[in-house]
Coordinates of C-alpha atoms in Angstrom, one line a residue:
Chain N
T23 CA 16.0 6.7 3.9
Q24 CA 13.4 7.5 1.3
L25 CA 10.3 9.4 2.6
L26 CA 7.2 10.6 0.9
E27 CA 5.4 13.6 2.4
Q28 CA 1.7 13.8 1.5
S29 CA -0.5 16.8 2.0
P30 CA -3.0 17.7 3.1
Q31 CA -3.7 14.9 5.6
F32 CA -7.4 15.7 5.8
L33 CA -9.7 17.4 3.4
S34 CA -13.4 18.0 3.8
I35 CA -15.1 19.7 0.8
Q36 CA -18.6 20.1 -0.8
E37 CA -19.7 18.2 -3.8
G38 CA -18.7 19.9 -7.0
E39 CA -15.5 21.5 -5.6
N40 CA -12.0 20.8 -7.0
L41 CA -9.0 19.6 -5.0
T42 CA -5.4 18.7 -5.3
V43 CA -3.3 16.3 -3.2
Y44 CA 0.4 16.5 -3.2
C45 CA 3.1 13.9 -2.7
N46 CA 6.7 15.2 -2.2
S47 CA 10.1 13.7 -1.6
S48 CA 13.8 14.6 -1.7
S49 CA 14.4 11.2 -3.3
V50 CA 14.0 10.1 -6.9
F51 CA 11.6 7.3 -7.6
S52 CA 11.5 5.0 -10.5
S53 CA 7.7 5.0 -10.5
L54 CA 4.9 6.4 -8.3
Q55 CA 1.5 4.8 -7.7
W56 CA -1.7 6.3 -6.4
Y57 CA -4.1 4.2 -4.4
R58 CA -7.6 4.7 -2.9
Q59 CA -8.6 2.8 0.2
E60 CA -12.0 2.3 1.8
P61 CA -12.2 1.6 5.6
G62 CA -11.3 -2.0 6.4
E63 CA -10.3 -2.8 2.8
G64 CA -7.0 -3.0 1.0
P65 CA -5.7 -0.1 -1.2
V66 CA -6.9 -0.2 -4.8
L67 CA -4.5 0.9 -7.5
L68 CA -5.7 4.0 -9.4
V69 CA -2.7 4.7 -11.6
T70 CA 1.1 4.3 -12.0
V71 CA 3.3 7.1 -13.4
V72 CA 6.8 6.3 -14.6
T73 CA 8.1 9.1 -16.7
G74 CA 9.1 12.6 -15.4
G75 CA 6.5 15.1 -16.4
E76 CA 3.9 12.4 -17.2
V77 CA 0.2 13.3 -16.9
K78 CA -2.5 10.7 -16.7
K79 CA -6.2 11.2 -16.6
L80 CA -8.8 8.8 -15.1
K81 CA -12.2 10.4 -15.6
R82 CA -12.3 13.3 -13.2
L83 CA -8.9 12.5 -11.7
T84 CA -5.6 13.9 -13.1
F85 CA -2.3 12.5 -12.0
Q86 CA 1.1 14.2 -12.6
F87 CA 4.6 13.0 -12.0
G88 CA 7.2 15.8 -11.5
D89 CA 9.9 16.3 -14.1
A90 CA 12.6 15.2 -11.6
R91 CA 10.5 12.2 -10.5
K92 CA 10.5 13.4 -6.9
D93 CA 7.0 14.6 -6.6
S94 CA 3.5 13.9 -7.8
S95 CA 0.0 15.4 -7.5
L96 CA -3.6 14.1 -7.8
H97 CA -6.2 16.6 -8.9
I98 CA -9.9 15.8 -8.7
T99 CA -12.4 17.9 -10.6
A100 CA -16.0 18.4 -9.4
A101 CA -15.6 16.0 -6.5
Q102 CA -18.5 13.6 -5.7
P103 CA -19.5 11.8 -2.5
G104 CA -18.3 8.6 -4.1
D105 CA -14.7 10.0 -4.1
T106 CA -14.7 9.9 -0.3
G107 CA -11.8 7.7 1.0
L108 CA -8.2 7.5 1.9
Y109 CA -5.8 8.5 -1.0
L110 CA -2.3 7.1 -0.8
C111 CA 0.8 7.8 -2.9
A112 CA 3.6 5.2 -3.0
G113 CA 7.0 5.3 -4.6
S114 CA 9.1 2.5 -6.0
S115 CA 12.8 2.4 -6.5
G116 CA 12.2 0.0 -9.4
N117 CA 14.5 -2.8 -8.5
T118 CA 12.3 -4.5 -5.9
G119 CA 8.7 -4.7 -5.0
K120 CA 9.1 -2.5 -1.9
L121 CA 6.9 0.6 -1.9
I122 CA 7.4 3.7 0.3
F123 CA 4.0 5.1 1.2
G124 CA 3.0 8.6 2.1
Q125 CA 0.9 9.1 5.2
G126 CA -2.3 9.4 3.2
T127 CA -5.0 12.0 2.6
T128 CA -8.4 11.4 4.0
L129 CA -11.0 13.0 1.7
Q130 CA -14.6 13.6 2.7
V131 CA -16.9 14.9 0.0
K132 CA -20.2 16.2 1.4
P133 CA -23.4 16.1 -0.7
Chain C
K2 CA -8.5 -13.2 -13.0
A3 CA -8.6 -13.7 -9.3
G4 CA -7.1 -11.0 -7.1
V5 CA -4.9 -11.2 -4.0
T6 CA -6.5 -13.4 -1.3
Q7 CA -5.7 -13.0 2.3
T8 CA -6.9 -15.2 5.1
P9 CA -8.3 -14.9 7.7
R10 CA -10.0 -11.5 7.4
Y11 CA -10.2 -11.0 11.1
L12 CA -8.3 -12.4 14.0
I13 CA -8.3 -11.9 17.8
K14 CA -5.3 -13.1 19.7
T15 CA -4.0 -12.8 23.3
R16 CA -0.7 -11.2 24.2
G17 CA 2.1 -13.7 24.1
Q18 CA 0.5 -15.9 21.5
Q19 CA 1.7 -16.3 17.9
V20 CA -0.2 -15.9 14.7
T21 CA 0.2 -16.9 11.0
L22 CA -1.4 -15.0 8.2
S23 CA -1.7 -16.3 4.7
C24 CA -1.6 -14.6 1.3
S25 CA -2.3 -16.0 -2.2
P26 CA -1.0 -13.6 -4.9
I27 CA -2.4 -13.0 -8.4
S28 CA -1.6 -15.9 -10.6
G29 CA 1.8 -15.4 -12.3
H30 CA 3.0 -12.8 -9.8
R31 CA 6.2 -13.7 -8.2
S32 CA 6.8 -10.9 -5.7
V33 CA 4.8 -10.8 -2.5
S34 CA 5.2 -7.9 0.0
W35 CA 3.7 -7.5 3.4
Y36 CA 2.7 -4.2 5.1
Q37 CA 1.4 -3.2 8.5
Q38 CA -1.1 -0.4 8.6
T39 CA -2.0 1.5 11.7
P40 CA -3.7 4.9 12.2
G41 CA -0.6 6.4 13.7
Q42 CA 2.1 5.1 11.4
G43 CA 0.3 4.5 8.1
L44 CA 1.5 1.8 5.8
Q45 CA 4.9 0.4 6.8
F46 CA 6.8 -2.2 4.8
L47 CA 7.5 -5.5 6.6
F48 CA 9.2 -7.6 4.0
E49 CA 9.2 -8.8 0.4
Y50 CA 9.6 -12.3 -1.0
F51 CA 10.6 -13.1 -4.5
S52 CA 11.0 -16.7 -5.8
E53 CA 10.9 -18.0 -2.2
T54 CA 13.7 -15.7 -1.1
Q55 CA 13.4 -12.7 1.2
R56 CA 14.6 -9.8 -0.9
N57 CA 13.9 -6.9 1.4
K58 CA 13.1 -6.3 5.0
G59 CA 11.7 -3.3 6.8
N60 CA 12.5 -2.1 10.3
F61 CA 10.5 -4.5 12.4
P62 CA 11.7 -6.8 15.2
G63 CA 12.6 -10.4 14.6
R64 CA 9.2 -11.5 16.0
F65 CA 7.9 -10.7 12.5
S66 CA 8.9 -13.3 10.0
G67 CA 7.6 -14.7 6.7
R68 CA 8.2 -17.2 4.0
Q69 CA 7.1 -17.9 0.4
F70 CA 6.3 -21.2 -1.1
S71 CA 7.1 -22.5 -4.6
N72 CA 3.6 -21.6 -5.8
S73 CA 4.3 -18.0 -4.7
R74 CA 1.8 -18.2 -1.8
S75 CA 3.2 -16.5 1.3
E76 CA 2.7 -16.6 5.0
M77 CA 3.8 -14.2 7.7
N78 CA 4.2 -15.1 11.3
V79 CA 4.2 -12.9 14.4
S80 CA 5.4 -14.5 17.6
T81 CA 5.0 -13.3 21.2
L82 CA 2.2 -10.9 20.2
E83 CA 2.1 -7.5 21.8
L84 CA -0.8 -5.0 22.1
G85 CA 1.0 -2.8 19.6
D86 CA 0.9 -5.4 17.0
S87 CA -2.9 -4.7 16.5
A88 CA -3.2 -3.5 12.9
L89 CA -4.4 -4.2 9.4
Y90 CA -1.9 -6.5 7.7
L91 CA -1.8 -6.2 4.0
C92 CA -0.3 -8.4 1.4
A93 CA 0.6 -7.1 -2.1
S94 CA 1.6 -9.0 -5.2
S95 CA 3.6 -7.7 -8.1
L96 CA 4.4 -9.2 -11.5
F97 CA 7.9 -7.7 -11.4
A98 CA 9.2 -8.7 -14.8
G99 CA 11.9 -6.1 -15.0
S100 CA 10.1 -3.0 -16.2
R101 CA 9.1 -0.1 -14.0
M102 CA 5.4 -0.6 -14.8
N103 CA 5.6 -4.2 -13.5
T104 CA 6.5 -3.1 -10.0
E105 CA 2.9 -1.9 -9.4
A106 CA 1.4 -3.7 -6.5
F107 CA -2.1 -5.1 -6.1
F108 CA -3.3 -5.5 -2.6
G109 CA -5.5 -8.0 -0.8
Q110 CA -8.3 -7.0 1.6
G111 CA -6.0 -7.4 4.5
T112 CA -6.2 -9.3 7.8
R113 CA -7.4 -7.2 10.8
L114 CA -5.4 -8.5 13.8
T115 CA -6.5 -7.5 17.3
V116 CA -4.3 -8.3 20.2
V117 CA -6.0 -8.3 23.6

């Protein structure tokens, strides 16, 4: 059974601080996706990483896929209150549309 | 380009009843997956449909079923509702044209089901 362990589960920081969210597994994934979800809404896709060692940047967000394609991280620089939300990582085996989700990280950025 | 549309947004049902939720995927997307999201369990995979065939199924009881139509629209049905079925039900569509990038999923806003 493929599992994704996401940490930390909760994070409360001040505006301007940096943070990193981790997503780890003992399984290899074909690709890994990061989502952000607001309360009562569906997850919104932020990025997809597919190549081991790949780094992608989205403004102040940096995503990395581990060399072995078993883990990933999301780093936010100078967090802002608008970054508040639930961040989810999800892995795909590549041959179906099924995604395995981590438990999520609830981020609160205080002004 | 329209996104994934789920209807209804909110639903209140009584224990023992059944419910049908609907999902219209992004135009051209052939894969539709359903997920259940609860505070305790997070997002759990229910099933995936591709070209009207169920391709994958998660670990849910047989009360949970689904289908996909020729236009890729999908429905999921839950029979004999239990209190524990209260959750946000999310539908996701994927292009799935064979490359790893095309497995990325786009979600609808979800249907909030409350069983009383």
